[in-house]
Amino acid sequence: MTPPSAAQLRRLIYISSATHDFGQADLDQILARSRTNNTARGLTGMLLFHDSCFFQVLEGEAASVERTFATISRDTRHGGVILLESKSVAERGFPQWSMGYVGAHALHPAQRQWLVDLSARVCSDNPKPLSEVAGINVHVEAFLSSFREFA
Ligand SMILES: Cc1cc2nc3c(=O)[nH]c(=O)nc-3n(C[C@H](O)[C@H](O)[C@H](O)COP(=O)(O)O)c2cc1C
């Protein structure tokens, strides 16, 4: 597959809540399907799951990212999908990962705290509108950079 030119490269990030108790087997099923599909579609990214809350980064050609996100959004295994970001980027942050998964146990305390804070604000029964979550884009950027060591 021809890699998309930088101008077409899109990074989309969302957060959502699991609709039932998620075990490792449920996660493995999602990851296996994601890796097969994403490899075929030239998509890369990462998935975090902590305390019933998903955080996912999808990167690739804009139309593929949007189509896959539309499918993911309809998946009844999660709900309350909140788009944190969808923008053009110059390069991929996770070029080696068809869908990387970093378990909560592997997160540094600061990364886990960031996720816990974000979940409490936007991934809860009473999510605050994103406009009220100050500086979220800046924080997302710093959070993603902290994953370079894993990728
Ligand atoms: C939290 C979450 C993340 C997912 N991430 C992806 C993904 O990155 N790529 C993907 O193809 N499907 C992903 N899925 C699964 C899709 O919702 C859908 O079940 C799947 O794409 C259907 O694939 P199929 O048409 O090959 O059966 C995800 C589902 C959930 C709940």
Coordinates of N, CA and C and ligand atoms in Angstrom, one line a residue:
M1 N 0.8 -1.2 0.0 CA 0.0 0.0 0.0 C 0.9 1.3 0.0
T2 N 0.5 2.3 -0.8 CA 1.3 3.5 -0.9 C 1.0 4.3 0.4
P3 N 2.1 4.7 1.1 CA 1.8 5.5 2.3 C 1.1 6.9 1.9
P4 N 0.2 7.4 2.7 CA -0.4 8.6 2.3 C 0.6 9.7 2.5
S5 N 0.5 10.8 1.6 CA 1.4 11.9 1.7 C 1.0 12.6 3.0
A6 N 2.0 13.4 3.5 CA 1.8 14.1 4.8 C 0.6 14.9 4.8
A7 N 0.2 15.5 3.6 CA -1.0 16.4 3.6 C -2.3 15.6 3.9
Q8 N -2.3 14.3 3.6 CA -3.5 13.5 3.8 C -3.5 12.8 5.2
L9 N -2.4 12.9 5.9 CA -2.3 12.1 7.1 C -3.2 12.7 8.2
R10 N -4.0 11.9 8.8 CA -4.9 12.4 9.8 C -4.7 11.7 11.1
R11 N -4.8 12.4 12.2 CA -4.7 11.7 13.5 C -6.1 12.0 14.3
L12 N -6.7 11.0 14.7 CA -8.0 11.1 15.4 C -7.8 10.5 16.8
I13 N -8.3 11.2 17.7 CA -8.3 10.6 19.1 C -9.7 10.8 19.7
Y14 N -10.1 9.7 20.4 CA -11.4 9.7 21.1 C -11.2 9.0 22.4
I15 N -12.2 9.3 23.2 CA -12.3 8.6 24.5 C -13.7 8.1 24.6
S16 N -13.9 6.9 25.3 CA -15.3 6.3 25.4 C -15.4 5.5 26.6
S17 N -16.6 5.0 26.9 CA -16.8 4.2 28.1 C -17.3 2.8 27.7
A18 N -16.7 1.8 28.3 CA -17.1 0.4 28.0 C -18.6 0.2 28.5
T19 N -19.4 -0.5 27.8 CA -20.8 -0.7 28.2 C -21.0 -1.9 29.1
H20 N -20.0 -2.7 29.2 CA -20.1 -3.9 30.1 C -18.7 -4.1 30.7
D21 N -18.6 -5.1 31.6 CA -17.3 -5.4 32.3 C -16.4 -6.0 31.2
F22 N -15.3 -5.4 31.0 CA -14.3 -5.8 30.0 C -13.2 -6.6 30.6
G23 N -13.0 -7.8 30.1 CA -11.9 -8.6 30.6 C -10.8 -8.7 29.5
Q24 N -9.7 -9.3 29.8 CA -8.6 -9.4 28.8 C -9.1 -10.0 27.5
A25 N -9.9 -11.0 27.6 CA -10.4 -11.7 26.4 C -11.2 -10.8 25.5
D26 N -12.0 -9.9 26.1 CA -12.7 -8.9 25.3 C -11.7 -8.0 24.6
L27 N -10.8 -7.5 25.3 CA -9.8 -6.6 24.8 C -9.0 -7.3 23.6
D28 N -8.6 -8.6 23.9 CA -7.8 -9.3 22.9 C -8.6 -9.4 21.6
Q29 N -9.9 -9.6 21.7 CA -10.7 -9.8 20.6 C -10.7 -8.5 19.7
I30 N -10.9 -7.4 20.4 CA -10.9 -6.1 19.7 C -9.6 -5.8 19.1
L31 N -8.5 -6.1 19.8 CA -7.2 -5.8 19.3 C -6.8 -6.7 18.1
A32 N -7.3 -8.0 18.1 CA -7.0 -8.9 17.0 C -7.7 -8.4 15.7
R33 N -9.0 -8.0 15.9 CA -9.7 -7.5 14.7 C -9.2 -6.2 14.2
S34 N -8.8 -5.3 15.2 CA -8.3 -4.0 14.8 C -7.0 -4.2 14.1
R35 N -6.1 -5.1 14.5 CA -4.8 -5.2 13.9 C -4.9 -5.7 12.5
T36 N -5.8 -6.7 12.3 CA -6.1 -7.2 10.9 C -6.6 -6.1 10.0
N37 N -7.7 -5.4 10.5 CA -8.3 -4.4 9.6 C -7.4 -3.2 9.4
N38 N -6.7 -2.8 10.5 CA -5.9 -1.6 10.4 C -4.7 -1.8 9.4
T39 N -4.1 -3.0 9.5 CA -3.0 -3.3 8.6 C -3.4 -3.2 7.2
A40 N -4.6 -3.8 6.9 CA -5.1 -3.8 5.5 C -5.4 -2.3 5.1
R41 N -5.8 -1.4 6.0 CA -6.2 -0.1 5.7 C -5.1 1.0 5.9
G42 N -3.9 0.5 6.2 CA -2.8 1.4 6.4 C -2.9 2.3 7.6
L43 N -3.7 1.8 8.6 CA -3.9 2.6 9.8 C -3.0 2.1 10.9
T44 N -2.5 3.1 11.8 CA -1.7 2.8 13.0 C -2.3 3.5 14.2
G45 N -1.9 3.2 15.3 CA -2.3 3.9 16.5 C -2.2 3.1 17.8
M46 N -2.9 3.6 18.8 CA -2.8 2.9 20.1 C -4.1 3.0 20.8
L47 N -4.2 2.0 21.7 CA -5.4 1.9 22.5 C -5.0 1.7 24.0
L48 N -5.7 2.5 24.8 CA -5.5 2.3 26.3 C -6.8 2.0 26.9
F49 N -6.8 1.2 27.9 CA -8.1 0.9 28.6 C -7.8 1.0 30.1
H50 N -8.5 1.8 30.8 CA -8.3 1.9 32.2 C -9.7 2.3 32.9
D51 N -10.0 1.5 33.8 CA -11.2 1.9 34.6 C -12.4 2.1 33.7
S52 N -12.7 1.2 32.9 CA -13.9 1.2 31.9 C -13.8 2.3 30.9
C53 N -12.7 2.9 30.7 CA -12.5 4.0 29.8 C -11.5 3.7 28.7
F54 N -11.9 3.8 27.5 CA -11.0 3.7 26.3 C -10.4 5.0 25.9
F55 N -9.2 5.0 25.5 CA -8.6 6.1 24.9 C -7.9 5.6 23.6
Q56 N -8.3 6.1 22.5 CA -7.7 5.5 21.2 C -7.2 6.6 20.3
V57 N -6.0 6.3 19.7 CA -5.4 7.2 18.7 C -5.5 6.4 17.4
L58 N -6.0 7.0 16.3 CA -6.0 6.3 15.0 C -5.3 7.3 14.0
E59 N -4.4 6.8 13.3 CA -3.7 7.6 12.3 C -3.6 6.9 11.0
G60 N -3.7 7.8 9.9 CA -3.6 7.2 8.6 C -4.3 8.1 7.6
E61 N -4.5 7.6 6.4 CA -5.2 8.4 5.3 C -6.5 8.8 5.8
A62 N -6.9 10.1 5.6 CA -8.1 10.7 6.2 C -9.3 9.9 6.0
A63 N -9.6 9.5 4.8 CA -10.9 8.8 4.6 C -10.9 7.5 5.3
S64 N -9.8 6.8 5.4 CA -9.7 5.5 6.1 C -9.9 5.7 7.6
V65 N -9.3 6.7 8.1 CA -9.5 7.0 9.5 C -10.9 7.3 9.8
E66 N -11.6 8.2 9.0 CA -12.9 8.5 9.3 C -13.9 7.4 9.1
R67 N -13.7 6.5 8.1 CA -14.6 5.4 7.9 C -14.4 4.4 9.1
T68 N -13.2 4.2 9.5 CA -13.0 3.2 10.6 C -13.6 3.8 11.9
F69 N -13.4 5.1 12.1 CA -14.0 5.7 13.3 C -15.5 5.6 13.3
A70 N -16.1 5.8 12.1 CA -17.6 5.7 12.0 C -18.0 4.3 12.5
T71 N -17.3 3.2 12.0 CA -17.6 1.9 12.4 C -17.4 1.7 13.9
I72 N -16.3 2.2 14.4 CA -16.0 2.0 15.9 C -17.1 2.7 16.7
S73 N -17.5 3.9 16.2 CA -18.5 4.7 17.0 C -19.8 3.9 17.1
R74 N -20.1 3.0 16.2 CA -21.4 2.3 16.2 C -21.3 1.0 17.1
D75 N -20.1 0.7 17.5 CA -19.9 -0.5 18.2 C -20.5 -0.4 19.6
T76 N -21.4 -1.4 19.9 CA -22.2 -1.3 21.2 C -21.4 -1.8 22.4
R77 N -20.1 -2.2 22.2 CA -19.3 -2.6 23.3 C -18.8 -1.4 24.1
H78 N -19.0 -0.2 23.5 CA -18.7 1.1 24.2 C -19.7 2.1 23.9
G79 N -19.7 3.2 24.6 CA -20.6 4.3 24.3 C -20.0 5.6 24.8
G80 N -20.8 6.6 24.7 CA -20.3 8.0 25.1 C -19.0 8.4 24.4
V81 N -19.0 8.1 23.1 CA -17.7 8.4 22.4 C -17.6 9.9 22.3
I82 N -16.4 10.4 22.7 CA -16.2 11.8 22.6 C -14.9 12.0 21.8
L83 N -15.1 12.7 20.7 CA -13.9 13.0 19.9 C -13.1 14.1 20.5
L84 N -11.8 13.8 20.8 CA -10.9 14.8 21.4 C -10.2 15.6 20.4
E85 N -9.9 14.9 19.2 CA -9.1 15.6 18.2 C -9.2 14.8 16.9
S86 N -9.3 15.6 15.8 CA -9.2 15.0 14.5 C -8.5 16.0 13.6
K87 N -7.2 15.8 13.3 CA -6.5 16.9 12.6 C -5.4 16.3 11.7
S88 N -4.9 17.1 10.8 CA -3.8 16.7 9.9 C -2.5 16.7 10.7
V89 N -1.7 15.7 10.5 CA -0.4 15.7 11.1 C 0.7 15.4 10.1
A90 N 1.9 15.8 10.4 CA 3.0 15.7 9.4 C 3.5 14.2 9.4
E91 N 3.5 13.6 10.6 CA 4.0 12.2 10.6 C 3.2 11.4 11.7
R92 N 3.4 10.1 11.6 CA 2.7 9.2 12.5 C 3.5 9.2 13.8
G93 N 2.7 9.1 14.9 CA 3.4 8.9 16.2 C 3.7 7.5 16.5
F94 N 2.9 6.6 15.9 CA 3.0 5.1 16.2 C 3.1 4.3 14.9
P95 N 4.2 4.6 14.1 CA 4.2 4.0 12.7 C 4.4 2.4 12.8
Q96 N 4.8 1.9 13.9 CA 5.1 0.5 14.0 C 3.8 -0.3 14.5
W97 N 2.8 0.4 15.0 CA 1.7 -0.2 15.7 C 0.4 -0.2 14.9
S98 N 0.0 -1.4 14.4 CA -1.3 -1.5 13.7 C -2.4 -1.2 14.7
M99 N -2.2 -1.5 16.0 CA -3.0 -1.0 17.1 C -2.3 -1.4 18.4
G100 N -1.4 -0.5 18.9 CA -0.6 -0.8 20.1 C -1.5 -0.8 21.3
Y101 N -1.2 -1.6 22.2 CA -2.0 -1.6 23.5 C -1.0 -1.5 24.6
V102 N -1.2 -0.5 25.5 CA -0.4 -0.4 26.7 C -1.3 -0.6 27.8
G103 N -1.1 -1.7 28.6 CA -2.0 -2.0 29.7 C -1.8 -0.9 30.8
A104 N -2.8 -0.7 31.6 CA -2.7 0.3 32.7 C -1.5 0.0 33.6
H105 N -1.2 -1.2 33.8 CA -0.1 -1.6 34.7 C 1.2 -1.0 34.2
A106 N 1.3 -0.9 32.9 CA 2.6 -0.4 32.3 C 2.7 1.1 32.2
L107 N 1.6 1.8 32.5 CA 1.7 3.2 32.5 C 2.5 3.8 33.7
H108 N 3.2 4.8 33.4 CA 3.9 5.5 34.5 C 2.8 6.2 35.4
P109 N 3.1 6.4 36.7 CA 2.1 7.1 37.5 C 1.6 8.3 36.9
A110 N 2.4 9.1 36.3 CA 1.9 10.4 35.7 C 1.0 10.2 34.5
Q111 N 1.3 9.1 33.7 CA 0.4 8.8 32.6 C -0.9 8.3 33.1
R112 N -0.9 7.4 34.1 CA -2.1 6.9 34.7 C -3.0 8.0 35.3
Q113 N -2.3 8.9 36.0 CA -3.0 10.0 36.6 C -3.7 10.9 35.5
W114 N -3.0 11.1 34.4 CA -3.6 11.9 33.3 C -4.9 11.2 32.8
L115 N -4.8 9.9 32.6 CA -5.9 9.2 32.1 C -7.1 9.2 33.1
V116 N -6.7 9.0 34.4 CA -7.8 9.0 35.4 C -8.4 10.4 35.5
D117 N -7.7 11.4 35.4 CA -8.2 12.8 35.4 C -9.1 13.0 34.2
L118 N -8.6 12.6 33.0 CA -9.4 12.8 31.8 C -10.7 12.0 31.9
S119 N -10.6 10.7 32.3 CA -11.8 9.9 32.5 C -12.8 10.5 33.4
A120 N -12.3 11.1 34.5 CA -13.3 11.7 35.4 C -14.0 12.8 34.8
R121 N -13.3 13.6 33.9 CA -14.0 14.7 33.3 C -14.8 14.4 32.1
V122 N -14.4 13.5 31.2 CA -15.1 13.3 30.0 C -15.6 11.9 29.8
C123 N -15.2 10.9 30.6 CA -15.6 9.6 30.4 C -16.3 9.1 31.7
S124 N -17.5 9.7 31.9 CA -18.2 9.4 33.2 C -19.7 9.6 32.9
D125 N -20.5 9.3 33.8 CA -21.9 9.4 33.6 C -22.3 10.9 33.4
N126 N -21.5 11.8 33.9 CA -21.9 13.2 33.7 C -20.7 13.9 33.1
P127 N -20.4 13.6 31.8 CA -19.2 14.3 31.2 C -19.4 15.8 31.0
K128 N -18.3 16.4 31.3 CA -18.3 17.9 31.0 C -18.1 18.1 29.6
P129 N -18.7 19.2 29.0 CA -18.4 19.5 27.6 C -16.9 19.7 27.4
L130 N -16.4 19.3 26.3 CA -14.9 19.4 26.1 C -14.4 20.9 26.2
S131 N -15.3 21.8 25.9 CA -14.9 23.2 25.9 C -14.6 23.6 27.4
E132 N -15.1 22.8 28.3 CA -14.8 23.1 29.7 C -13.5 22.4 30.2
V133 N -12.9 21.6 29.4 CA -11.7 20.9 29.8 C -10.5 21.7 29.3
A134 N -10.0 22.5 30.2 CA -9.1 23.5 29.7 C -7.8 22.9 29.1
G135 N -7.3 23.5 28.0 CA -6.0 23.1 27.5 C -5.9 21.6 27.0
I136 N -7.0 21.0 26.7 CA -7.0 19.6 26.4 C -6.0 19.2 25.3
N137 N -5.9 20.1 24.3 CA -5.1 19.7 23.2 C -3.6 19.7 23.6
V138 N -3.2 20.7 24.4 CA -1.9 20.7 24.9 C -1.6 19.5 25.7
H139 N -2.5 19.1 26.5 CA -2.3 17.9 27.4 C -2.2 16.7 26.5
V140 N -3.1 16.6 25.5 CA -3.0 15.4 24.7 C -1.7 15.2 24.0
E141 N -1.1 16.3 23.5 CA 0.2 16.3 22.9 C 1.3 15.8 23.8
A142 N 1.3 16.4 25.0 CA 2.3 16.0 26.0 C 2.1 14.5 26.4
F143 N 0.8 14.1 26.5 CA 0.6 12.7 26.9 C 1.1 11.7 25.8
L144 N 0.8 12.1 24.5 CA 1.2 11.2 23.4 C 2.8 11.1 23.4
S145 N 3.4 12.3 23.6 CA 4.9 12.3 23.5 C 5.4 11.4 24.6
S146 N 4.7 11.3 25.7 CA 5.3 10.4 26.8 C 5.2 8.9 26.4
F147 N 4.6 8.6 25.3 CA 4.5 7.2 24.8 C 5.6 6.8 23.8
R148 N 6.4 7.8 23.4 CA 7.4 7.5 22.4 C 8.3 6.4 22.8
E149 N 8.5 6.2 24.1 CA 9.4 5.2 24.6 C 8.8 3.8 24.3
F150 N 7.5 3.7 24.3 CA 6.8 2.4 24.1 C 6.8 2.1 22.6
A151 N 6.6 3.1 21.7 CA 6.3 2.9 20.3 C 7.5 2.5 19.5
Ligands
LIG1 C1 -12.7 0.5 21.9 C2 -12.8 -0.1 20.5 C3 -11.7 0.2 19.6 C4 -11.8 -0.4 18.3 N1 -10.8 -0.2 17.4 C5 -10.8 -0.6 16.2 C6 -9.8 -0.4 15.2 O1 -8.8 0.3 15.5 N2 -9.9 -0.9 14.0 C7 -11.0 -1.7 13.6 O2 -11.0 -2.1 12.5 N3 -11.9 -2.0 14.5 C8 -11.9 -1.5 15.8 N4 -12.9 -1.8 16.7 C9 -13.9 -2.8 16.3 C10 -15.0 -2.2 15.4 O3 -15.9 -1.5 16.2 C11 -15.7 -3.3 14.6 O4 -16.2 -4.3 15.5 C12 -14.8 -4.0 13.6 O5 -14.0 -3.0 12.9 C13 -15.6 -4.8 12.6 O6 -14.7 -5.5 11.8 P1 -15.1 -6.5 10.7 O7 -16.0 -5.7 9.8 O8 -13.8 -6.9 10.0 O9 -15.9 -7.6 11.4 C14 -12.9 -1.2 17.9 C15 -13.9 -1.5 18.8 C16 -13.9 -0.9 20.1 C17 -15.0 -1.2 21.1

